[in-house]
């Protein structure tokens, strides 16, 4: 098992990242909270060795994505209305809320790539490793997501 001090440090450092990734996959605050707790519990119970901070982050992202996939196979899954949750978030710029709404309107495969690329700062090669996909597929998903976001945001601006 991971030492308690080390676990607390990692939990504090990565809890938000786990939640945001789970939320971008599931579109539900409650389910993202559940996934976050599950992933942190798995980290606490982990008895393997980590080879550094990057390895911990990579492991947490992988476990989070796997837990989200498990959730989607569950017969109890539900979809939540995002407008009330997005409305409750404090944004400094009103366009940020629109951007979040646009990103959440994308398919899950595009949302995850956008999140990992723009919010976590991974490059295409690293995302391909995390998602276990070819680099070309990740690049295509990123390009298509950008196109869809551009189209969605330009339609919103014209309305």
N, CA and C atoms as an extended XYZ file, in Angstrom:
477
Properties=species:S:1:pos:R:3:atomname:S:1:resname:S:1:resid:I:1 pbc="F F F"
N         0.826       -1.186        0.000 N   UNK     1
C         0.000        0.000        0.000 CA  UNK     1
C         0.871        1.251        0.000 C   UNK     1
N         0.321        2.311       -0.532 N   UNK     2
C         1.010        3.600       -0.584 CA  UNK     2
C         1.044        4.176        0.825 C   UNK     2
N         2.155        4.828        1.180 N   UNK     3
C         2.241        5.472        2.487 CA  UNK     3
C         1.207        6.583        2.575 C   UNK     3
N         0.683        6.785        3.769 N   UNK     4
C        -0.409        7.733        3.953 CA  UNK     4
C        -0.007        9.153        3.573 C   UNK     4
N         1.197        9.585        3.944 N   UNK     5
C         1.639       10.942        3.611 CA  UNK     5
C         1.729       11.122        2.100 C   UNK     5
N         2.260       10.099        1.418 N   UNK     6
C         2.396       10.164       -0.036 CA  UNK     6
C         1.024       10.170       -0.697 C   UNK     6
N         0.120        9.332       -0.190 N   UNK     7
C        -1.229        9.295       -0.731 CA  UNK     7
C        -1.917       10.649       -0.577 C   UNK     7
N        -1.838       11.252        0.589 N   UNK     8
C        -2.470       12.551        0.819 CA  UNK     8
C        -1.921       13.612       -0.125 C   UNK     8
N        -0.623       13.579       -0.348 N   UNK     9
C         0.007       14.533       -1.269 CA  UNK     9
C        -0.518       14.342       -2.687 C   UNK     9
N        -0.546       13.105       -3.157 N   UNK    10
C        -1.026       12.820       -4.512 CA  UNK    10
C        -2.516       13.099       -4.643 C   UNK    10
N        -3.280       12.734       -3.627 N   UNK    11
C        -4.725       12.963       -3.673 CA  UNK    11
C        -5.016       14.451       -3.780 C   UNK    11
N        -4.320       15.239       -3.001 N   UNK    12
C        -4.531       16.688       -3.039 CA  UNK    12
C        -4.113       17.271       -4.389 C   UNK    12
N        -3.030       16.759       -4.927 N   UNK    13
C        -2.493       17.288       -6.181 CA  UNK    13
C        -3.340       16.887       -7.399 C   UNK    13
N        -3.864       15.659       -7.412 N   UNK    14
C        -4.493       15.125       -8.618 CA  UNK    14
C        -6.011       14.974       -8.546 C   UNK    14
N        -6.618       15.272       -7.414 N   UNK    15
C        -8.065       15.079       -7.273 CA  UNK    15
C        -8.850       15.882       -8.308 C   UNK    15
N        -8.484       17.138       -8.509 N   UNK    16
C        -9.200       17.966       -9.487 CA  UNK    16
C        -9.040       17.430      -10.905 C   UNK    16
N        -7.843       16.975      -11.245 N   UNK    17
C        -7.608       16.433      -12.577 CA  UNK    17
C        -8.480       15.196      -12.804 C   UNK    17
N        -8.553       14.323      -11.818 N   UNK    18
C        -9.360       13.107      -11.931 CA  UNK    18
C       -10.827       13.478      -12.115 C   UNK    18
N       -11.309       14.423      -11.303 N   UNK    19
C       -12.711       14.843      -11.398 CA  UNK    19
C       -13.005       15.436      -12.775 C   UNK    19
N       -12.135       16.346      -13.253 N   UNK    20
C       -12.391       16.992      -14.547 CA  UNK    20
C       -12.406       15.973      -15.681 C   UNK    20
N       -11.487       15.015      -15.633 N   UNK    21
C       -11.445       13.986      -16.671 CA  UNK    21
C       -12.704       13.120      -16.610 C   UNK    21
N       -13.096       12.716      -15.423 N   UNK    22
C       -14.309       11.901      -15.278 CA  UNK    22
C       -15.546       12.693      -15.702 C   UNK    22
N       -15.596       13.974      -15.338 N   UNK    23
C       -16.734       14.802      -15.715 CA  UNK    23
C       -16.803       14.973      -17.224 C   UNK    23
N       -15.647       15.135      -17.867 N   UNK    24
C       -15.656       15.298      -19.320 CA  UNK    24
C       -16.099       14.014      -20.018 C   UNK    24
N       -15.892       12.874      -19.381 N   UNK    25
C       -16.347       11.607      -19.967 CA  UNK    25
C       -17.816       11.341      -19.676 C   UNK    25
N       -18.265       11.655      -18.471 N   UNK    26
C       -19.584       11.215      -18.015 CA  UNK    26
C       -20.676       12.276      -18.050 C   UNK    26
N       -20.291       13.559      -18.054 N   UNK    27
C       -21.250       14.666      -18.059 CA  UNK    27
C       -22.151       14.668      -16.828 C   UNK    27
N       -21.683       14.180      -15.727 N   UNK    28
C       -22.476       14.141      -14.509 CA  UNK    28
C       -21.571       14.420      -13.317 C   UNK    28
N       -21.918       15.427      -12.546 N   UNK    29
C       -21.104       15.797      -11.393 CA  UNK    29
C       -21.088       14.673      -10.354 C   UNK    29
N       -22.239       14.110      -10.061 N   UNK    30
C       -22.314       13.051       -9.052 CA  UNK    30
C       -21.515       11.819       -9.473 C   UNK    30
N       -21.634       11.438      -10.735 N   UNK    31
C       -20.894       10.269      -11.217 CA  UNK    31
C       -19.399       10.548      -11.265 C   UNK    31
N       -19.022       11.772      -11.617 N   UNK    32
C       -17.601       12.140      -11.613 CA  UNK    32
C       -17.045       12.105      -10.190 C   UNK    32
N       -17.848       12.529       -9.221 N   UNK    33
C       -17.427       12.428       -7.811 CA  UNK    33
C       -17.206       10.968       -7.422 C   UNK    33
N       -18.126       10.095       -7.839 N   UNK    34
C       -17.997        8.667       -7.526 CA  UNK    34
C       -16.737        8.077       -8.151 C   UNK    34
N       -16.488        8.412       -9.403 N   UNK    35
C       -15.297        7.908      -10.090 CA  UNK    35
C       -14.044        8.420       -9.393 C   UNK    35
N       -14.053        9.701       -8.997 N   UNK    36
C       -12.904       10.278       -8.302 CA  UNK    36
C       -12.622        9.506       -7.018 C   UNK    36
N       -13.643        9.217       -6.258 N   UNK    37
C       -13.456        8.455       -5.019 CA  UNK    37
C       -12.932        7.059       -5.303 C   UNK    37
N       -13.460        6.421       -6.331 N   UNK    38
C       -13.019        5.070       -6.680 CA  UNK    38
C       -11.553        5.064       -7.083 C   UNK    38
N       -11.161        6.031       -7.902 N   UNK    39
C        -9.769        6.099       -8.365 CA  UNK    39
C        -8.835        6.369       -7.189 C   UNK    39
N        -9.212        7.279       -6.308 N   UNK    40
C        -8.367        7.570       -5.150 CA  UNK    40
C        -8.279        6.373       -4.211 C   UNK    40
N        -9.358        5.631       -4.082 N   UNK    41
C        -9.320        4.411       -3.270 CA  UNK    41
C        -8.368        3.394       -3.894 C   UNK    41
N        -8.425        3.263       -5.201 N   UNK    42
C        -7.499        2.336       -5.883 CA  UNK    42
C        -6.054        2.776       -5.700 C   UNK    42
N        -5.819        4.102       -5.719 N   UNK    43
C        -4.463        4.611       -5.471 CA  UNK    43
C        -4.023        4.265       -4.057 C   UNK    43
N        -4.911        4.450       -3.091 N   UNK    44
C        -4.579        4.169       -1.697 CA  UNK    44
C        -4.239        2.697       -1.498 C   UNK    44
N        -4.933        1.814       -2.210 N   UNK    45
C        -4.729        0.373       -2.061 CA  UNK    45
C        -3.609       -0.167       -2.951 C   UNK    45
N        -3.072        0.653       -3.825 N   UNK    46
C        -2.052        0.218       -4.777 CA  UNK    46
C        -0.812       -0.249       -4.019 C   UNK    46
N        -0.298       -1.416       -4.381 N   UNK    47
C         0.890       -1.918       -3.695 CA  UNK    47
C         2.095       -2.018       -4.624 C   UNK    47
N         1.983       -1.420       -5.809 N   UNK    48
C         3.094       -1.416       -6.755 CA  UNK    48
C         4.017       -0.225       -6.526 C   UNK    48
N         5.011       -0.130       -7.351 N   UNK    49
C         5.986        0.963       -7.283 CA  UNK    49
C         5.720        1.956       -8.413 C   UNK    49
N         5.833        3.212       -8.112 N   UNK    50
C         5.761        4.251       -9.131 CA  UNK    50
C         7.180        4.737       -9.399 C   UNK    50
N         7.473        5.009      -10.672 N   UNK    51
C         8.820        5.398      -11.047 CA  UNK    51
C         8.998        6.903      -11.123 C   UNK    51
N         8.061        7.625      -10.592 N   UNK    52
C         8.156        9.079      -10.600 CA  UNK    52
C         6.791        9.711      -10.667 C   UNK    52
N         6.785       11.037      -10.602 N   UNK    53
C         5.535       11.797      -10.583 CA  UNK    53
C         4.752       11.617      -11.888 C   UNK    53
N         5.448       11.576      -13.028 N   UNK    54
C         4.772       11.379      -14.313 CA  UNK    54
C         4.088       10.020      -14.379 C   UNK    54
N         4.720        9.015      -13.799 N   UNK    55
C         4.138        7.675      -13.793 CA  UNK    55
C         2.853        7.659      -12.963 C   UNK    55
N         2.834        8.361      -11.848 N   UNK    56
C         1.638        8.438      -11.008 CA  UNK    56
C         0.504        9.094      -11.792 C   UNK    56
N         0.793       10.224      -12.440 N   UNK    57
C        -0.235       10.951      -13.192 CA  UNK    57
C        -0.774       10.089      -14.337 C   UNK    57
N         0.121        9.444      -15.053 N   UNK    58
C        -0.273        8.566      -16.158 CA  UNK    58
C        -1.147        7.439      -15.636 C   UNK    58
N        -0.766        6.819      -14.533 N   UNK    59
C        -1.522        5.724      -13.930 CA  UNK    59
C        -2.919        6.208      -13.527 C   UNK    59
N        -3.002        7.372      -12.920 N   UNK    60
C        -4.300        7.911      -12.488 CA  UNK    60
C        -5.215        8.201      -13.682 C   UNK    60
N        -4.667        8.740      -14.752 N   UNK    61
C        -5.469        9.004      -15.953 CA  UNK    61
C        -5.983        7.697      -16.540 C   UNK    61
N        -5.123        6.705      -16.624 N   UNK    62
C        -5.513        5.404      -17.167 CA  UNK    62
C        -6.617        4.777      -16.326 C   UNK    62
N        -6.464        4.796      -15.002 N   UNK    63
C        -7.464        4.201      -14.112 CA  UNK    63
C        -8.781        4.972      -14.223 C   UNK    63
N        -8.709        6.296      -14.303 N   UNK    64
C        -9.918        7.108      -14.429 CA  UNK    64
C       -10.664        6.759      -15.711 C   UNK    64
N        -9.949        6.683      -16.824 N   UNK    65
C       -10.597        6.329      -18.095 CA  UNK    65
C       -11.209        4.931      -18.039 C   UNK    65
N       -10.517        3.999      -17.410 N   UNK    66
C       -11.059        2.638      -17.294 CA  UNK    66
C       -12.306        2.612      -16.418 C   UNK    66
N       -12.306        3.375      -15.337 N   UNK    67
C       -13.490        3.433      -14.463 CA  UNK    67
C       -14.673        4.066      -15.212 C   UNK    67
N       -14.387        5.061      -16.043 N   UNK    68
C       -15.456        5.678      -16.838 CA  UNK    68
C       -16.028        4.679      -17.841 C   UNK    68
N       -15.162        3.886      -18.446 N   UNK    69
C       -15.650        2.856      -19.379 CA  UNK    69
C       -16.516        1.845      -18.644 C   UNK    69
N       -16.110        1.465      -17.432 N   UNK    70
C       -16.912        0.546      -16.626 CA  UNK    70
C       -18.286        1.139      -16.341 C   UNK    70
N       -18.297        2.429      -16.042 N   UNK    71
C       -19.557        3.115      -15.745 CA  UNK    71
C       -20.500        3.035      -16.944 C   UNK    71
N       -19.975        3.259      -18.156 N   UNK    72
C       -20.829        3.258      -19.341 CA  UNK    72
C       -21.385        1.878      -19.644 C   UNK    72
N       -20.736        0.845      -19.146 N   UNK    73
C       -21.269       -0.512      -19.336 CA  UNK    73
C       -22.336       -0.843      -18.295 C   UNK    73
N       -22.434       -0.013      -17.270 N   UNK    74
C       -23.391       -0.242      -16.192 CA  UNK    74
C       -24.821        0.006      -16.671 C   UNK    74
N       -25.775       -0.824      -16.241 N   UNK    75
C       -27.175       -0.595      -16.635 CA  UNK    75
C       -27.803        0.580      -15.883 C   UNK    75
N       -27.127        1.139      -14.893 N   UNK    76
C       -27.680        2.198      -14.062 CA  UNK    76
C       -27.245        3.592      -14.481 C   UNK    76
N       -26.542        3.708      -15.575 N   UNK    77
C       -26.032        5.018      -15.976 CA  UNK    77
C       -27.181        5.987      -16.288 C   UNK    77
N       -26.925        7.250      -16.056 N   UNK    78
C       -27.930        8.277      -16.310 CA  UNK    78
C       -27.239        9.509      -16.882 C   UNK    78
N       -28.002       10.349      -17.553 N   UNK    79
C       -27.475       11.580      -18.121 CA  UNK    79
C       -28.108       12.745      -17.365 C   UNK    79
N       -27.276       13.680      -16.979 N   UNK    80
C       -27.709       14.817      -16.179 CA  UNK    80
C       -27.780       16.064      -17.047 C   UNK    80
N       -28.673       16.979      -16.703 N   UNK    81
C       -28.752       18.251      -17.411 CA  UNK    81
C       -27.578       19.123      -16.976 C   UNK    81
N       -26.748       19.507      -17.931 N   UNK    82
C       -25.530       20.258      -17.616 CA  UNK    82
C       -25.762       21.746      -17.399 C   UNK    82
N       -26.832       22.284      -17.906 N   UNK    83
C       -27.014       23.736      -17.864 CA  UNK    83
C       -27.041       24.265      -16.439 C   UNK    83
N       -27.675       23.538      -15.514 N   UNK    84
C       -27.713       24.021      -14.125 CA  UNK    84
C       -26.328       23.953      -13.489 C   UNK    84
N       -25.575       22.899      -13.797 N   UNK    85
C       -24.230       22.774      -13.234 CA  UNK    85
C       -23.297       23.835      -13.811 C   UNK    85
N       -23.344       24.032      -15.123 N   UNK    86
C       -22.486       25.037      -15.761 CA  UNK    86
C       -22.853       26.431      -15.270 C   UNK    86
N       -24.150       26.681      -15.061 N   UNK    87
C       -24.591       27.972      -14.554 CA  UNK    87
C       -24.087       28.258      -13.150 C   UNK    87
N       -23.822       27.214      -12.367 N   UNK    88
C       -23.357       27.390      -10.988 CA  UNK    88
C       -21.847       27.622      -10.900 C   UNK    88
N       -21.121       27.362      -11.978 N   UNK    89
C       -19.668       27.539      -11.953 CA  UNK    89
C       -19.295       29.014      -12.100 C   UNK    89
N       -18.327       29.473      -11.316 N   UNK    90
C       -17.916       30.880      -11.418 CA  UNK    90
C       -16.878       31.068      -12.543 C   UNK    90
N       -17.272       31.721      -13.605 N   UNK    91
C       -16.360       32.011      -14.714 CA  UNK    91
C       -16.001       33.486      -14.691 C   UNK    91
N       -14.739       33.793      -14.943 N   UNK    92
C       -14.316       35.192      -15.020 CA  UNK    92
C       -14.779       35.814      -16.329 C   UNK    92
N       -14.851       35.008      -17.371 N   UNK    93
C       -15.255       35.474      -18.692 CA  UNK    93
C       -16.505       34.689      -19.110 C   UNK    93
N       -17.572       35.351      -19.528 N   UNK    94
C       -18.798       34.632      -19.917 CA  UNK    94
C       -18.576       33.650      -21.073 C   UNK    94
N       -17.596       33.919      -21.929 N   UNK    95
C       -17.310       33.014      -23.055 CA  UNK    95
C       -16.787       31.658      -22.557 C   UNK    95
N       -16.206       31.637      -21.366 N   UNK    96
C       -15.695       30.374      -20.825 CA  UNK    96
C       -16.826       29.387      -20.597 C   UNK    96
N       -17.961       29.878      -20.120 N   UNK    97
C       -19.125       29.015      -19.942 CA  UNK    97
C       -19.623       28.459      -21.262 C   UNK    97
N       -19.630       29.313      -22.285 N   UNK    98
C       -20.052       28.870      -23.618 CA  UNK    98
C       -19.085       27.817      -24.159 C   UNK    98
N       -17.790       28.043      -23.920 N   UNK    99
C       -16.786       27.086      -24.386 CA  UNK    99
C       -16.958       25.742      -23.680 C   UNK    99
N       -17.182       25.767      -22.366 N   UNK   100
C       -17.404       24.520      -21.633 CA  UNK   100
C       -18.647       23.803      -22.161 C   UNK   100
N       -19.698       24.545      -22.417 N   UNK   101
C       -20.918       23.955      -22.968 CA  UNK   101
C       -20.641       23.331      -24.341 C   UNK   101
N       -19.851       24.013      -25.155 N   UNK   102
C       -19.514       23.499      -26.483 CA  UNK   102
C       -18.680       22.226      -26.376 C   UNK   102
N       -17.709       22.217      -25.478 N   UNK   103
C       -16.869       21.021      -25.308 CA  UNK   103
C       -17.715       19.852      -24.806 C   UNK   103
N       -18.613       20.120      -23.875 N   UNK   104
C       -19.443       19.047      -23.329 CA  UNK   104
C       -20.469       18.537      -24.336 C   UNK   104
N       -20.740       19.305      -25.385 N   UNK   105
C       -21.664       18.864      -26.433 CA  UNK   105
C       -20.991       17.873      -27.390 C   UNK   105
N       -19.670       17.801      -27.356 N   UNK   106
C       -18.944       16.869      -28.222 CA  UNK   106
C       -19.146       15.432      -27.756 C   UNK   106
N       -18.888       14.485      -28.660 N   UNK   107
C       -18.893       13.075      -28.283 CA  UNK   107
C       -17.769       12.830      -27.287 C   UNK   107
N       -17.897       11.802      -26.477 N   UNK   108
C       -16.921       11.498      -25.426 CA  UNK   108
C       -15.510       11.326      -25.991 C   UNK   108
N       -15.381       10.674      -27.138 N   UNK   109
C       -14.047       10.434      -27.685 CA  UNK   109
C       -13.343       11.749      -28.047 C   UNK   109
N       -14.109       12.770      -28.401 N   UNK   110
C       -13.533       14.073      -28.715 CA  UNK   110
C       -13.289       14.889      -27.445 C   UNK   110
N       -14.202       14.806      -26.483 N   UNK   111
C       -14.051       15.542      -25.221 CA  UNK   111
C       -12.781       15.136      -24.497 C   UNK   111
N       -12.514       13.843      -24.433 N   UNK   112
C       -11.343       13.351      -23.707 CA  UNK   112
C       -10.061       13.859      -24.357 C   UNK   112
N        -9.995       13.813      -25.673 N   UNK   113
C        -8.798       14.275      -26.379 CA  UNK   113
C        -8.598       15.776      -26.160 C   UNK   113
N        -9.669       16.554      -26.248 N   UNK   114
C        -9.584       18.001      -26.007 CA  UNK   114
C        -9.096       18.270      -24.593 C   UNK   114
N        -9.668       17.559      -23.627 N   UNK   115
C        -9.281       17.765      -22.233 CA  UNK   115
C        -7.793       17.465      -22.030 C   UNK   115
N        -7.349       16.308      -22.488 N   UNK   116
C        -5.952       15.924      -22.270 CA  UNK   116
C        -4.985       16.858      -22.994 C   UNK   116
N        -5.360       17.325      -24.178 N   UNK   117
C        -4.472       18.189      -24.956 CA  UNK   117
C        -4.408       19.607      -24.386 C   UNK   117
N        -5.555       20.205      -24.157 N   UNK   118
C        -5.573       21.615      -23.766 CA  UNK   118
C        -5.482       21.850      -22.264 C   UNK   118
N        -6.093       20.999      -21.469 N   UNK   119
C        -6.122       21.241      -20.032 CA  UNK   119
C        -4.971       20.569      -19.291 C   UNK   119
N        -4.569       19.378      -19.748 N   UNK   120
C        -3.473       18.677      -19.079 CA  UNK   120
C        -2.136       18.870      -19.782 C   UNK   120
N        -2.155       19.387      -21.007 N   UNK   121
C        -0.919       19.728      -21.698 CA  UNK   121
C        -0.170       18.559      -22.322 C   UNK   121
N        -0.845       17.445      -22.548 N   UNK   122
C        -0.196       16.320      -23.210 CA  UNK   122
C        -0.134       16.560      -24.704 C   UNK   122
N         0.925       16.022      -25.344 N   UNK   123
C         0.976       16.120      -26.796 CA  UNK   123
C         0.306       14.875      -27.402 C   UNK   123
N         0.192       14.846      -28.713 N   UNK   124
C        -0.544       13.785      -29.392 CA  UNK   124
C         0.069       12.413      -29.114 C   UNK   124
N         1.382       12.340      -29.103 N   UNK   125
C         2.048       11.061      -28.844 CA  UNK   125
C         1.711       10.539      -27.441 C   UNK   125
N         1.721       11.414      -26.455 N   UNK   126
C         1.416       11.010      -25.081 CA  UNK   126
C        -0.049       10.612      -24.932 C   UNK   126
N        -0.936       11.355      -25.585 N   UNK   127
C        -2.363       11.019      -25.530 CA  UNK   127
C        -2.598        9.652      -26.170 C   UNK   127
N        -1.915        9.390      -27.268 N   UNK   128
C        -2.044        8.095      -27.929 CA  UNK   128
C        -1.633        6.969      -26.977 C   UNK   128
N        -0.578        7.191      -26.220 N   UNK   129
C        -0.156        6.191      -25.232 CA  UNK   129
C        -1.173        6.019      -24.116 C   UNK   129
N        -1.720        7.128      -23.644 N   UNK   130
C        -2.705        7.056      -22.561 CA  UNK   130
C        -3.982        6.342      -22.988 C   UNK   130
N        -4.443        6.658      -24.193 N   UNK   131
C        -5.701        6.088      -24.678 CA  UNK   131
C        -5.507        4.770      -25.417 C   UNK   131
N        -4.257        4.384      -25.604 N   UNK   132
C        -3.908        3.170      -26.329 CA  UNK   132
C        -4.505        3.175      -27.732 C   UNK   132
N        -4.262        4.296      -28.432 N   UNK   133
C        -4.720        4.493      -29.803 CA  UNK   133
C        -3.538        4.893      -30.669 C   UNK   133
N        -3.627        4.695      -31.983 N   UNK   134
C        -2.572        5.197      -32.869 CA  UNK   134
C        -2.530        6.730      -32.841 C   UNK   134
N        -1.345        7.292      -33.055 N   UNK   135
C        -1.185        8.745      -33.047 CA  UNK   135
C        -2.061        9.406      -34.106 C   UNK   135
N        -2.196        8.779      -35.248 N   UNK   136
C        -3.028        9.329      -36.316 CA  UNK   136
C        -4.484        9.461      -35.896 C   UNK   136
N        -4.959        8.493      -35.157 N   UNK   137
C        -6.346        8.536      -34.670 CA  UNK   137
C        -6.535        9.693      -33.705 C   UNK   137
N        -5.572        9.874      -32.808 N   UNK   138
C        -5.656       10.972      -31.839 CA  UNK   138
C        -5.615       12.312      -32.565 C   UNK   138
N        -4.727       12.440      -33.541 N   UNK   139
C        -4.645       13.676      -34.317 CA  UNK   139
C        -5.937       13.966      -35.066 C   UNK   139
N        -6.544       12.927      -35.634 N   UNK   140
C        -7.803       13.088      -36.351 CA  UNK   140
C        -8.919       13.511      -35.404 C   UNK   140
N        -8.968       12.873      -34.240 N   UNK   141
C       -10.004       13.244      -33.259 CA  UNK   141
C        -9.836       14.682      -32.791 C   UNK   141
N        -8.609       15.085      -32.585 N   UNK   142
C        -8.345       16.456      -32.150 CA  UNK   142
C        -8.766       17.449      -33.235 C   UNK   142
N        -8.425       17.146      -34.477 N   UNK   143
C        -8.805       18.023      -35.589 CA  UNK   143
C       -10.320       18.106      -35.737 C   UNK   143
N       -10.992       16.971      -35.671 N   UNK   144
C       -12.452       16.961      -35.799 CA  UNK   144
C       -13.120       17.688      -34.631 C   UNK   144
N       -12.577       17.520      -33.448 N   UNK   145
C       -13.133       18.221      -32.282 CA  UNK   145
C       -12.993       19.726      -32.442 C   UNK   145
N       -11.838       20.168      -32.916 N   UNK   146
C       -11.635       21.601      -33.155 CA  UNK   146
C       -12.619       22.132      -34.192 C   UNK   146
N       -12.822       21.354      -35.268 N   UNK   147
C       -13.764       21.771      -36.306 CA  UNK   147
C       -15.178       21.883      -35.747 C   UNK   147
N       -15.581       20.903      -34.954 N   UNK   148
C       -16.923       20.932      -34.375 CA  UNK   148
C       -17.077       22.092      -33.399 C   UNK   148
N       -16.039       22.358      -32.614 N   UNK   149
C       -16.094       23.491      -31.679 CA  UNK   149
C       -16.186       24.810      -32.431 C   UNK   149
N       -15.407       24.927      -33.495 N   UNK   150
C       -15.431       26.156      -34.292 CA  UNK   150
C       -16.822       26.371      -34.885 C   UNK   150
N       -17.391       25.313      -35.418 N   UNK   151
C       -18.728       25.403      -36.008 CA  UNK   151
C       -19.768       25.757      -34.946 C   UNK   151
N       -19.711       25.087      -33.810 N   UNK   152
C       -20.674       25.324      -32.733 CA  UNK   152
C       -20.571       26.748      -32.201 C   UNK   152
N       -19.347       27.214      -31.967 N   UNK   153
C       -19.156       28.554      -31.415 CA  UNK   153
C       -19.508       29.646      -32.414 C   UNK   153
N       -19.255       29.399      -33.715 N   UNK   154
C       -19.633       30.418      -34.711 CA  UNK   154
C       -21.151       30.468      -34.863 C   UNK   154
N       -21.835       29.347      -34.725 N   UNK   155
C       -23.302       29.348      -34.762 CA  UNK   155
C       -23.863       30.091      -33.556 C   UNK   155
N       -23.259       29.891      -32.401 N   UNK   156
C       -23.707       30.573      -31.183 CA  UNK   156
C       -23.504       32.078      -31.298 C   UNK   156
N       -22.417       32.476      -31.924 N   UNK   157
C       -22.124       33.916      -32.064 CA  UNK   157
C       -23.103       34.589      -33.027 C   UNK   157
N       -23.561       33.841      -34.033 N   UNK   158
C       -24.469       34.425      -35.024 CA  UNK   158
C       -25.917       34.496      -34.532 C   UNK   158
N       -26.215       33.766      -33.481 N   UNK   159
C       -27.607       33.756      -32.958 CA  UNK   159
C       -27.891       34.956      -32.110 C   UNK   159
